[in-house]
Amino acid sequence: MKKIVILTGAGISAESGLSTFRSADGLWNNYKVEDVATIEAFEYRPDMVHKFYNELRHIMNKAQPNLAHYAITMLQSELLDTEINIITQNIDLLHEKAKNKNIYHIHGRIDECICLNCGQITKVGGDISSVNSCPHCEVMGMLKPNIVFFGEMPKCLNKVEKLLAECNLFIAIGTSGVVYPAAGFVQIAKENGAKTYLFNLDKADNVDLFDYHFYGKASETFKQFAEDLLIEQESSL
Ligand code: APR
């Protein structure tokens, strides 16, 4: 059984119309991280943080997958004797909308909130604010977007560690390689013997850690790579 790990970042969602973080018109050029993406910001001005994620939720709810997401769907359904797991830094649900499987959101999801009182996670479709009460414990003002803020521990790391230890092919798509621990996953996979590929619009900070890199739009570069994998499989049958 071949095991492939695909790490995705904001770049895979760019062609679906979603902003990345560090490009010229990226989210972090229009908002200060310390105002909307830290636990201190949430404690000090919760409704400013809620407003940021409420706006993002409306935009993400309307976004549709692009050819890069569908290329993963194609590989997961057509590559024989291969397990493909997706570790995504993205909080959008484009992998789910493209019917990708085995998705691990290490930075959380835009469609969930977590109660800081009872810890219960609740699905969120519309806006939340500090006047909402938790549907489980009914305490008001303790609902936080279930998104990993800077300074918080990413999710699913035990599962990620196992996937990186076992994979023989590690593919990163649309990530600048500046935020850890995700930016270090390629090193772990490589040390465990995996071949490593990067598909990114331009140079990523950790590009030297990859065996191969393809610059360009993921809907073109990764789609072509996926098609080539299937042609290779066909010719070996
Ligand atoms: N195809 C491929 N890559 C693209 C495309 C595209 N169409 N468009 C942009 N990119 C690349 C950019 O070149 C950039 O290197 O995607 C990368 C996006 O980088 P960032 O904006 O830094 O996003 P990401 O790497 O996902 O950020 C990681 O940082 O702020 C935190 O939690 C946030 O999950 C995020 C994490």
PDB file of C-alpha atoms and ligand atoms in Angstrom:
ATOM      1  CA  MET A   1       0.000   0.000   0.000  1.00  0.00           C
ATOM      2  CA  LYS A   2       1.443   3.336  -1.057  1.00  0.00           C
ATOM      3  CA  LYS A   3       0.791   6.167   1.411  1.00  0.00           C
ATOM      4  CA  ILE A   4       0.589   9.739   0.208  1.00  0.00           C
ATOM      5  CA  VAL A   5       0.281  12.788   2.455  1.00  0.00           C
ATOM      6  CA  ILE A   6      -0.911  16.029   0.888  1.00  0.00           C
ATOM      7  CA  LEU A   7      -0.363  19.229   2.910  1.00  0.00           C
ATOM      8  CA  THR A   8      -2.416  22.157   1.649  1.00  0.00           C
ATOM      9  CA  GLY A   9      -2.300  25.866   2.384  1.00  0.00           C
ATOM     10  CA  ALA A  10      -4.226  28.950   1.358  1.00  0.00           C
ATOM     11  CA  GLY A  11      -2.763  28.793  -2.148  1.00  0.00           C
ATOM     12  CA  ILE A  12      -4.891  25.797  -3.123  1.00  0.00           C
ATOM     13  CA  SER A  13      -7.992  27.886  -2.389  1.00  0.00           C
ATOM     14  CA  ALA A  14      -6.740  31.017  -4.192  1.00  0.00           C
ATOM     15  CA  GLU A  15      -8.279  30.035  -7.547  1.00  0.00           C
ATOM     16  CA  SER A  16     -11.582  29.539  -5.740  1.00  0.00           C
ATOM     17  CA  GLY A  17     -11.478  33.246  -4.949  1.00  0.00           C
ATOM     18  CA  LEU A  18     -10.278  33.016  -1.345  1.00  0.00           C
ATOM     19  CA  SER A  19      -7.515  35.325  -0.119  1.00  0.00           C
ATOM     20  CA  THR A  20      -4.193  33.886   0.916  1.00  0.00           C
ATOM     21  CA  PHE A  21      -2.459  35.362   3.948  1.00  0.00           C
ATOM     22  CA  ARG A  22       0.913  36.713   2.850  1.00  0.00           C
ATOM     23  CA  SER A  23       0.496  37.718  -0.777  1.00  0.00           C
ATOM     24  CA  ALA A  24       0.351  41.408  -1.688  1.00  0.00           C
ATOM     25  CA  ASP A  25      -3.427  41.534  -1.171  1.00  0.00           C
ATOM     26  CA  GLY A  26      -3.385  38.826   1.501  1.00  0.00           C
ATOM     27  CA  LEU A  27      -5.419  38.816   4.690  1.00  0.00           C
ATOM     28  CA  TRP A  28      -2.446  39.744   6.852  1.00  0.00           C
ATOM     29  CA  ASN A  29      -1.855  42.840   4.743  1.00  0.00           C
ATOM     30  CA  ASN A  30      -5.369  44.052   5.504  1.00  0.00           C
ATOM     31  CA  TYR A  31      -5.737  42.921   9.118  1.00  0.00           C
ATOM     32  CA  LYS A  32      -3.290  42.757  12.000  1.00  0.00           C
ATOM     33  CA  VAL A  33      -2.798  39.177  13.208  1.00  0.00           C
ATOM     34  CA  GLU A  34      -2.677  40.486  16.774  1.00  0.00           C
ATOM     35  CA  ASP A  35      -6.136  42.031  16.315  1.00  0.00           C
ATOM     36  CA  VAL A  36      -8.004  39.004  14.965  1.00  0.00           C
ATOM     37  CA  ALA A  37      -5.969  35.807  15.286  1.00  0.00           C
ATOM     38  CA  THR A  38      -4.611  35.619  18.844  1.00  0.00           C
ATOM     39  CA  ILE A  39      -6.269  34.389  22.027  1.00  0.00           C
ATOM     40  CA  GLU A  40      -5.417  37.753  23.637  1.00  0.00           C
ATOM     41  CA  ALA A  41      -7.379  39.563  20.907  1.00  0.00           C
ATOM     42  CA  PHE A  42     -10.324  37.245  21.529  1.00  0.00           C
ATOM     43  CA  GLU A  43     -10.242  37.869  25.286  1.00  0.00           C
ATOM     44  CA  TYR A  44      -9.813  41.633  24.888  1.00  0.00           C
ATOM     45  CA  ARG A  45     -12.135  42.341  21.909  1.00  0.00           C
ATOM     46  CA  PRO A  46     -14.167  39.181  21.133  1.00  0.00           C
ATOM     47  CA  ASP A  47     -16.630  40.892  18.822  1.00  0.00           C
ATOM     48  CA  MET A  48     -13.823  42.234  16.604  1.00  0.00           C
ATOM     49  CA  VAL A  49     -12.572  38.663  16.222  1.00  0.00           C
ATOM     50  CA  HIS A  50     -16.117  37.367  15.643  1.00  0.00           C
ATOM     51  CA  LYS A  51     -16.663  40.053  12.969  1.00  0.00           C
ATOM     52  CA  PHE A  52     -13.491  38.984  11.113  1.00  0.00           C
ATOM     53  CA  TYR A  53     -14.472  35.311  11.073  1.00  0.00           C
ATOM     54  CA  ASN A  54     -18.163  36.011  10.394  1.00  0.00           C
ATOM     55  CA  GLU A  55     -17.141  37.916   7.249  1.00  0.00           C
ATOM     56  CA  LEU A  56     -14.696  35.144   6.284  1.00  0.00           C
ATOM     57  CA  ARG A  57     -17.419  32.510   6.889  1.00  0.00           C
ATOM     58  CA  HIS A  58     -19.821  34.230   4.474  1.00  0.00           C
ATOM     59  CA  ILE A  59     -17.103  34.377   1.790  1.00  0.00           C
ATOM     60  CA  MET A  60     -15.986  30.782   2.355  1.00  0.00           C
ATOM     61  CA  ASN A  61     -19.559  29.461   2.364  1.00  0.00           C
ATOM     62  CA  LYS A  62     -19.949  30.749  -1.222  1.00  0.00           C
ATOM     63  CA  ALA A  63     -16.573  29.504  -2.522  1.00  0.00           C
ATOM     64  CA  GLN A  64     -16.411  26.429  -4.718  1.00  0.00           C
ATOM     65  CA  PRO A  65     -13.533  23.955  -5.204  1.00  0.00           C
ATOM     66  CA  ASN A  66     -11.178  24.346  -8.162  1.00  0.00           C
ATOM     67  CA  LEU A  67      -9.360  21.878 -10.417  1.00  0.00           C
ATOM     68  CA  ALA A  68      -6.619  21.326  -7.828  1.00  0.00           C
ATOM     69  CA  HIS A  69      -9.162  20.050  -5.266  1.00  0.00           C
ATOM     70  CA  TYR A  70     -10.820  17.865  -7.878  1.00  0.00           C
ATOM     71  CA  ALA A  71      -7.423  16.445  -8.896  1.00  0.00           C
ATOM     72  CA  ILE A  72      -7.145  15.112  -5.333  1.00  0.00           C
ATOM     73  CA  THR A  73     -10.643  13.604  -5.614  1.00  0.00           C
ATOM     74  CA  MET A  74      -9.549  11.889  -8.840  1.00  0.00           C
ATOM     75  CA  LEU A  75      -6.394  10.455  -7.227  1.00  0.00           C
ATOM     76  CA  GLN A  76      -8.260   9.269  -4.127  1.00  0.00           C
ATOM     77  CA  SER A  77     -10.766   7.427  -6.287  1.00  0.00           C
ATOM     78  CA  GLU A  78      -8.507   6.121  -9.074  1.00  0.00           C
ATOM     79  CA  LEU A  79      -5.027   5.453  -7.668  1.00  0.00           C
ATOM     80  CA  LEU A  80      -4.913   1.735  -6.869  1.00  0.00           C
ATOM     81  CA  ASP A  81      -3.548   0.357  -3.601  1.00  0.00           C
ATOM     82  CA  THR A  82      -2.861   3.898  -2.346  1.00  0.00           C
ATOM     83  CA  GLU A  83      -4.016   5.729   0.781  1.00  0.00           C
ATOM     84  CA  ILE A  84      -4.105   9.520   0.444  1.00  0.00           C
ATOM     85  CA  ASN A  85      -4.481  11.664   3.569  1.00  0.00           C
ATOM     86  CA  ILE A  86      -4.921  15.428   3.453  1.00  0.00           C
ATOM     87  CA  ILE A  87      -3.455  17.656   6.147  1.00  0.00           C
ATOM     88  CA  THR A  88      -4.855  21.108   5.559  1.00  0.00           C
ATOM     89  CA  GLN A  89      -3.898  24.420   7.159  1.00  0.00           C
ATOM     90  CA  ASN A  90      -7.055  25.862   5.625  1.00  0.00           C
ATOM     91  CA  ILE A  91     -10.191  26.580   7.602  1.00  0.00           C
ATOM     92  CA  ASP A  92     -12.335  26.638   4.465  1.00  0.00           C
ATOM     93  CA  LEU A  93     -14.260  23.504   3.460  1.00  0.00           C
ATOM     94  CA  LEU A  94     -13.258  23.265  -0.184  1.00  0.00           C
ATOM     95  CA  HIS A  95     -11.691  19.829   0.284  1.00  0.00           C
ATOM     96  CA  GLU A  96     -15.019  18.611   1.690  1.00  0.00           C
ATOM     97  CA  LYS A  97     -17.004  20.307  -1.089  1.00  0.00           C
ATOM     98  CA  ALA A  98     -14.782  18.541  -3.670  1.00  0.00           C
ATOM     99  CA  LYS A  99     -15.580  15.215  -1.943  1.00  0.00           C
ATOM    100  CA  ASN A 100     -11.972  14.698  -0.853  1.00  0.00           C
ATOM    101  CA  LYS A 101     -11.628  12.140   1.959  1.00  0.00           C
ATOM    102  CA  ASN A 102      -9.321  11.724   4.991  1.00  0.00           C
ATOM    103  CA  ILE A 103      -9.076  15.473   5.722  1.00  0.00           C
ATOM    104  CA  TYR A 104      -7.343  16.770   8.859  1.00  0.00           C
ATOM    105  CA  HIS A 105      -7.858  20.478   9.603  1.00  0.00           C
ATOM    106  CA  ILE A 106      -4.847  21.293  11.792  1.00  0.00           C
ATOM    107  CA  HIS A 107      -5.816  24.977  12.078  1.00  0.00           C
ATOM    108  CA  GLY A 108      -9.524  24.310  12.665  1.00  0.00           C
ATOM    109  CA  ARG A 109     -12.643  24.908  10.568  1.00  0.00           C
ATOM    110  CA  ILE A 110     -14.718  27.998   9.768  1.00  0.00           C
ATOM    111  CA  ASP A 111     -17.987  26.069  10.240  1.00  0.00           C
ATOM    112  CA  GLU A 112     -17.415  25.231  13.903  1.00  0.00           C
ATOM    113  CA  CYS A 113     -17.217  27.077  17.195  1.00  0.00           C
ATOM    114  CA  ILE A 114     -15.976  25.783  20.545  1.00  0.00           C
ATOM    115  CA  CYS A 115     -17.320  26.700  23.972  1.00  0.00           C
ATOM    116  CA  LEU A 116     -14.523  27.916  26.252  1.00  0.00           C
ATOM    117  CA  ASN A 117     -16.732  26.933  29.208  1.00  0.00           C
ATOM    118  CA  CYS A 118     -17.697  23.321  28.446  1.00  0.00           C
ATOM    119  CA  GLY A 119     -15.441  22.507  25.494  1.00  0.00           C
ATOM    120  CA  GLN A 120     -18.297  21.352  23.251  1.00  0.00           C
ATOM    121  CA  ILE A 121     -17.924  21.990  19.510  1.00  0.00           C
ATOM    122  CA  THR A 122     -20.981  23.289  17.635  1.00  0.00           C
ATOM    123  CA  LYS A 123     -21.592  23.690  13.907  1.00  0.00           C
ATOM    124  CA  VAL A 124     -21.897  27.332  12.767  1.00  0.00           C
ATOM    125  CA  GLY A 125     -23.594  28.417   9.521  1.00  0.00           C
ATOM    126  CA  GLY A 126     -24.091  32.124  10.135  1.00  0.00           C
ATOM    127  CA  ASP A 127     -22.736  34.798  12.452  1.00  0.00           C
ATOM    128  CA  ILE A 128     -21.755  34.331  16.085  1.00  0.00           C
ATOM    129  CA  SER A 129     -20.992  37.001  18.679  1.00  0.00           C
ATOM    130  CA  SER A 130     -20.326  37.407  22.373  1.00  0.00           C
ATOM    131  CA  VAL A 131     -24.075  37.467  23.089  1.00  0.00           C
ATOM    132  CA  ASN A 132     -24.591  33.915  21.811  1.00  0.00           C
ATOM    133  CA  SER A 133     -24.965  31.169  24.403  1.00  0.00           C
ATOM    134  CA  CYS A 134     -23.519  27.693  24.110  1.00  0.00           C
ATOM    135  CA  PRO A 135     -26.283  25.261  23.037  1.00  0.00           C
ATOM    136  CA  HIS A 136     -24.803  22.662  25.401  1.00  0.00           C
ATOM    137  CA  CYS A 137     -24.018  24.443  28.685  1.00  0.00           C
ATOM    138  CA  GLU A 138     -26.109  27.559  27.910  1.00  0.00           C
ATOM    139  CA  VAL A 139     -23.355  29.872  29.178  1.00  0.00           C
ATOM    140  CA  MET A 140     -23.288  33.152  27.223  1.00  0.00           C
ATOM    141  CA  GLY A 141     -20.276  34.778  25.601  1.00  0.00           C
ATOM    142  CA  MET A 142     -17.927  31.782  25.676  1.00  0.00           C
ATOM    143  CA  LEU A 143     -18.270  30.658  22.051  1.00  0.00           C
ATOM    144  CA  LYS A 144     -14.975  30.988  20.121  1.00  0.00           C
ATOM    145  CA  PRO A 145     -14.490  30.151  16.419  1.00  0.00           C
ATOM    146  CA  ASN A 146     -12.987  26.622  16.395  1.00  0.00           C
ATOM    147  CA  ILE A 147      -9.908  28.015  14.719  1.00  0.00           C
ATOM    148  CA  VAL A 148      -6.346  27.706  15.992  1.00  0.00           C
ATOM    149  CA  PHE A 149      -5.099  31.183  16.863  1.00  0.00           C
ATOM    150  CA  PHE A 150      -1.407  32.075  16.916  1.00  0.00           C
ATOM    151  CA  GLY A 151       0.030  30.734  20.156  1.00  0.00           C
ATOM    152  CA  GLU A 152      -2.476  27.867  20.317  1.00  0.00           C
ATOM    153  CA  MET A 153      -1.626  24.206  19.662  1.00  0.00           C
ATOM    154  CA  PRO A 154      -2.623  22.967  16.170  1.00  0.00           C
ATOM    155  CA  LYS A 155      -5.089  20.054  16.042  1.00  0.00           C
ATOM    156  CA  CYS A 156      -4.656  16.379  15.047  1.00  0.00           C
ATOM    157  CA  LEU A 157      -0.867  16.458  15.626  1.00  0.00           C
ATOM    158  CA  ASN A 158      -0.753  12.837  16.901  1.00  0.00           C
ATOM    159  CA  LYS A 159      -2.438  11.656  13.706  1.00  0.00           C
ATOM    160  CA  VAL A 160      -0.169  13.929  11.624  1.00  0.00           C
ATOM    161  CA  GLU A 161       2.930  12.437  13.272  1.00  0.00           C
ATOM    162  CA  LYS A 162       1.762   8.913  12.358  1.00  0.00           C
ATOM    163  CA  LEU A 163       0.932   9.905   8.752  1.00  0.00           C
ATOM    164  CA  LEU A 164       4.341  11.554   8.259  1.00  0.00           C
ATOM    165  CA  ALA A 165       6.114   8.525   9.712  1.00  0.00           C
ATOM    166  CA  GLU A 166       4.385   6.157   7.271  1.00  0.00           C
ATOM    167  CA  CYS A 167       4.128   8.102   4.011  1.00  0.00           C
ATOM    168  CA  ASN A 168       6.308   7.419   0.984  1.00  0.00           C
ATOM    169  CA  LEU A 169       5.184  10.508  -0.915  1.00  0.00           C
ATOM    170  CA  PHE A 170       4.724  13.961   0.657  1.00  0.00           C
ATOM    171  CA  ILE A 171       3.130  16.675  -1.439  1.00  0.00           C
ATOM    172  CA  ALA A 172       2.695  20.318  -0.365  1.00  0.00           C
ATOM    173  CA  ILE A 173       0.301  22.503  -2.344  1.00  0.00           C
ATOM    174  CA  GLY A 174      -0.098  26.282  -1.994  1.00  0.00           C
ATOM    175  CA  THR A 175       1.756  27.044   1.210  1.00  0.00           C
ATOM    176  CA  SER A 176       4.517  29.572   1.894  1.00  0.00           C
ATOM    177  CA  GLY A 177       6.302  27.311   4.386  1.00  0.00           C
ATOM    178  CA  VAL A 178       6.659  30.014   7.021  1.00  0.00           C
ATOM    179  CA  VAL A 179       4.306  28.766   9.755  1.00  0.00           C
ATOM    180  CA  TYR A 180       5.361  25.873  11.977  1.00  0.00           C
ATOM    181  CA  PRO A 181       4.771  23.094  12.741  1.00  0.00           C
ATOM    182  CA  ALA A 182       3.263  22.655   9.227  1.00  0.00           C
ATOM    183  CA  ALA A 183       6.359  24.084   7.524  1.00  0.00           C
ATOM    184  CA  GLY A 184       8.437  21.362   9.182  1.00  0.00           C
ATOM    185  CA  PHE A 185       6.274  18.413   8.064  1.00  0.00           C
ATOM    186  CA  VAL A 186       8.299  17.998   4.848  1.00  0.00           C
ATOM    187  CA  GLN A 187      11.492  17.464   6.876  1.00  0.00           C
ATOM    188  CA  ILE A 188       9.864  14.749   8.996  1.00  0.00           C
ATOM    189  CA  ALA A 189       8.480  12.980   5.918  1.00  0.00           C
ATOM    190  CA  LYS A 190      11.867  13.197   4.192  1.00  0.00           C
ATOM    191  CA  GLU A 191      13.674  11.770   7.240  1.00  0.00           C
ATOM    192  CA  ASN A 192      11.232   8.876   7.080  1.00  0.00           C
ATOM    193  CA  GLY A 193      12.196   8.178   3.473  1.00  0.00           C
ATOM    194  CA  ALA A 194       9.384   9.939   1.599  1.00  0.00           C
ATOM    195  CA  LYS A 195       9.841  11.644  -1.754  1.00  0.00           C
ATOM    196  CA  THR A 196       8.805  15.273  -1.354  1.00  0.00           C
ATOM    197  CA  TYR A 197       7.094  17.540  -3.896  1.00  0.00           C
ATOM    198  CA  LEU A 198       6.072  21.206  -3.680  1.00  0.00           C
ATOM    199  CA  PHE A 199       3.449  22.790  -5.932  1.00  0.00           C
ATOM    200  CA  ASN A 200       3.391  26.525  -5.302  1.00  0.00           C
ATOM    201  CA  LEU A 201       2.814  29.746  -7.221  1.00  0.00           C
ATOM    202  CA  ASP A 202       6.216  31.031  -6.213  1.00  0.00           C
ATOM    203  CA  LYS A 203       9.200  30.197  -4.013  1.00  0.00           C
ATOM    204  CA  ALA A 204       8.281  28.921  -0.551  1.00  0.00           C
ATOM    205  CA  ASP A 205      10.537  29.581   2.443  1.00  0.00           C
ATOM    206  CA  ASN A 206      11.203  25.866   2.915  1.00  0.00           C
ATOM    207  CA  VAL A 207      11.542  25.008  -0.796  1.00  0.00           C
ATOM    208  CA  ASP A 208      15.089  23.621  -0.309  1.00  0.00           C
ATOM    209  CA  LEU A 209      13.624  20.812   1.804  1.00  0.00           C
ATOM    210  CA  PHE A 210      11.725  19.430  -1.193  1.00  0.00           C
ATOM    211  CA  ASP A 211      13.117  16.940  -3.732  1.00  0.00           C
ATOM    212  CA  TYR A 212      11.029  18.482  -6.518  1.00  0.00           C
ATOM    213  CA  HIS A 213       9.121  21.728  -6.892  1.00  0.00           C
ATOM    214  CA  PHE A 214       6.730  22.945  -9.563  1.00  0.00           C
ATOM    215  CA  TYR A 215       5.988  26.677  -9.764  1.00  0.00           C
ATOM    216  CA  GLY A 216       2.659  27.836 -11.102  1.00  0.00           C
ATOM    217  CA  LYS A 217      -1.041  27.631 -10.373  1.00  0.00           C
ATOM    218  CA  ALA A 218      -1.985  24.421  -8.554  1.00  0.00           C
ATOM    219  CA  SER A 219      -5.023  23.975 -10.809  1.00  0.00           C
ATOM    220  CA  GLU A 220      -2.496  23.507 -13.627  1.00  0.00           C
ATOM    221  CA  THR A 221       0.706  22.117 -12.062  1.00  0.00           C
ATOM    222  CA  PHE A 222      -0.820  19.718  -9.555  1.00  0.00           C
ATOM    223  CA  LYS A 223      -3.640  18.710 -11.937  1.00  0.00           C
ATOM    224  CA  GLN A 224      -1.015  17.766 -14.546  1.00  0.00           C
ATOM    225  CA  PHE A 225       0.995  15.850 -11.936  1.00  0.00           C
ATOM    226  CA  ALA A 226      -2.123  13.907 -10.863  1.00  0.00           C
ATOM    227  CA  GLU A 227      -2.982  13.061 -14.476  1.00  0.00           C
ATOM    228  CA  ASP A 228       0.592  11.889 -15.084  1.00  0.00           C
ATOM    229  CA  LEU A 229       0.389   9.616 -12.009  1.00  0.00           C
ATOM    230  CA  LEU A 230      -2.721   7.959 -13.457  1.00  0.00           C
ATOM    231  CA  ILE A 231      -1.157   7.600 -16.920  1.00  0.00           C
ATOM    232  CA  GLU A 232       1.870   5.968 -15.272  1.00  0.00           C
ATOM    233  CA  GLN A 233      -0.473   3.613 -13.386  1.00  0.00           C
ATOM    234  CA  GLU A 234      -2.346   2.744 -16.615  1.00  0.00           C
ATOM    235  CA  SER A 235       0.895   1.925 -18.440  1.00  0.00           C
ATOM    236  CA  SER A 236       2.071  -0.340 -15.629  1.00  0.00           C
ATOM    237  CA  LEU A 237      -1.149  -2.430 -15.551  1.00  0.00           C
TER     238      LEU A 237
HETATM  239  N1  APR B   1      -1.503  27.831  -6.819  1.00  0.00           N
HETATM  240  C1  APR B   1      -0.484  27.423  -6.022  1.00  0.00           C
HETATM  241  N2  APR B   1       0.040  28.186  -5.023  1.00  0.00           N
HETATM  242  C2  APR B   1      -0.494  29.408  -4.845  1.00  0.00           C
HETATM  243  C3  APR B   1      -1.558  29.903  -5.632  1.00  0.00           C
HETATM  244  C4  APR B   1      -2.062  29.060  -6.657  1.00  0.00           C
HETATM  245  N3  APR B   1      -3.069  29.434  -7.462  1.00  0.00           N
HETATM  246  N4  APR B   1      -1.851  31.169  -5.217  1.00  0.00           N
HETATM  247  C5  APR B   1      -0.998  31.440  -4.200  1.00  0.00           C
HETATM  248  N5  APR B   1      -0.180  30.394  -3.988  1.00  0.00           N
HETATM  249  C6  APR B   1       0.874  30.247  -2.981  1.00  0.00           C
HETATM  250  C7  APR B   1       1.618  31.531  -2.686  1.00  0.00           C
HETATM  251  O1  APR B   1       2.758  31.634  -3.526  1.00  0.00           O
HETATM  252  C8  APR B   1       2.027  31.333  -1.224  1.00  0.00           C
HETATM  253  O2  APR B   1       3.352  30.833  -1.110  1.00  0.00           O
HETATM  254  O3  APR B   1       0.244  29.884  -1.774  1.00  0.00           O
HETATM  255  C9  APR B   1       1.055  30.290  -0.673  1.00  0.00           C
HETATM  256  C10 APR B   1       0.134  30.847   0.405  1.00  0.00           C
HETATM  257  O4  APR B   1       0.949  31.219   1.482  1.00  0.00           O
HETATM  258  P1  APR B   1       0.279  31.927   2.762  1.00  0.00           P
HETATM  259  O5  APR B   1      -0.570  33.044   2.313  1.00  0.00           O
HETATM  260  O6  APR B   1       1.396  32.178   3.729  1.00  0.00           O
HETATM  261  O7  APR B   1      -0.712  30.805   3.332  1.00  0.00           O
HETATM  262  P2  APR B   1      -0.345  29.511   4.156  1.00  0.00           P
HETATM  263  O8  APR B   1       1.004  28.986   3.787  1.00  0.00           O
HETATM  264  O9  APR B   1      -1.494  28.593   4.033  1.00  0.00           O
HETATM  265  O10 APR B   1      -0.293  30.066   5.664  1.00  0.00           O
HETATM  266  C11 APR B   1      -0.123  29.118   6.676  1.00  0.00           C
HETATM  267  O11 APR B   1      -0.462  30.855   8.314  1.00  0.00           O
HETATM  268  O12 APR B   1      -1.596  32.719   8.979  1.00  0.00           O
HETATM  269  C12 APR B   1      -1.481  31.364   9.169  1.00  0.00           C
HETATM  270  O13 APR B   1      -3.194  29.962   9.926  1.00  0.00           O
HETATM  271  C13 APR B   1      -2.768  30.680   8.807  1.00  0.00           C
HETATM  272  O14 APR B   1      -3.046  28.501   7.831  1.00  0.00           O
HETATM  273  C14 APR B   1      -2.375  29.728   7.692  1.00  0.00           C
HETATM  274  C15 APR B   1      -0.876  29.570   7.891  1.00  0.00           C
END
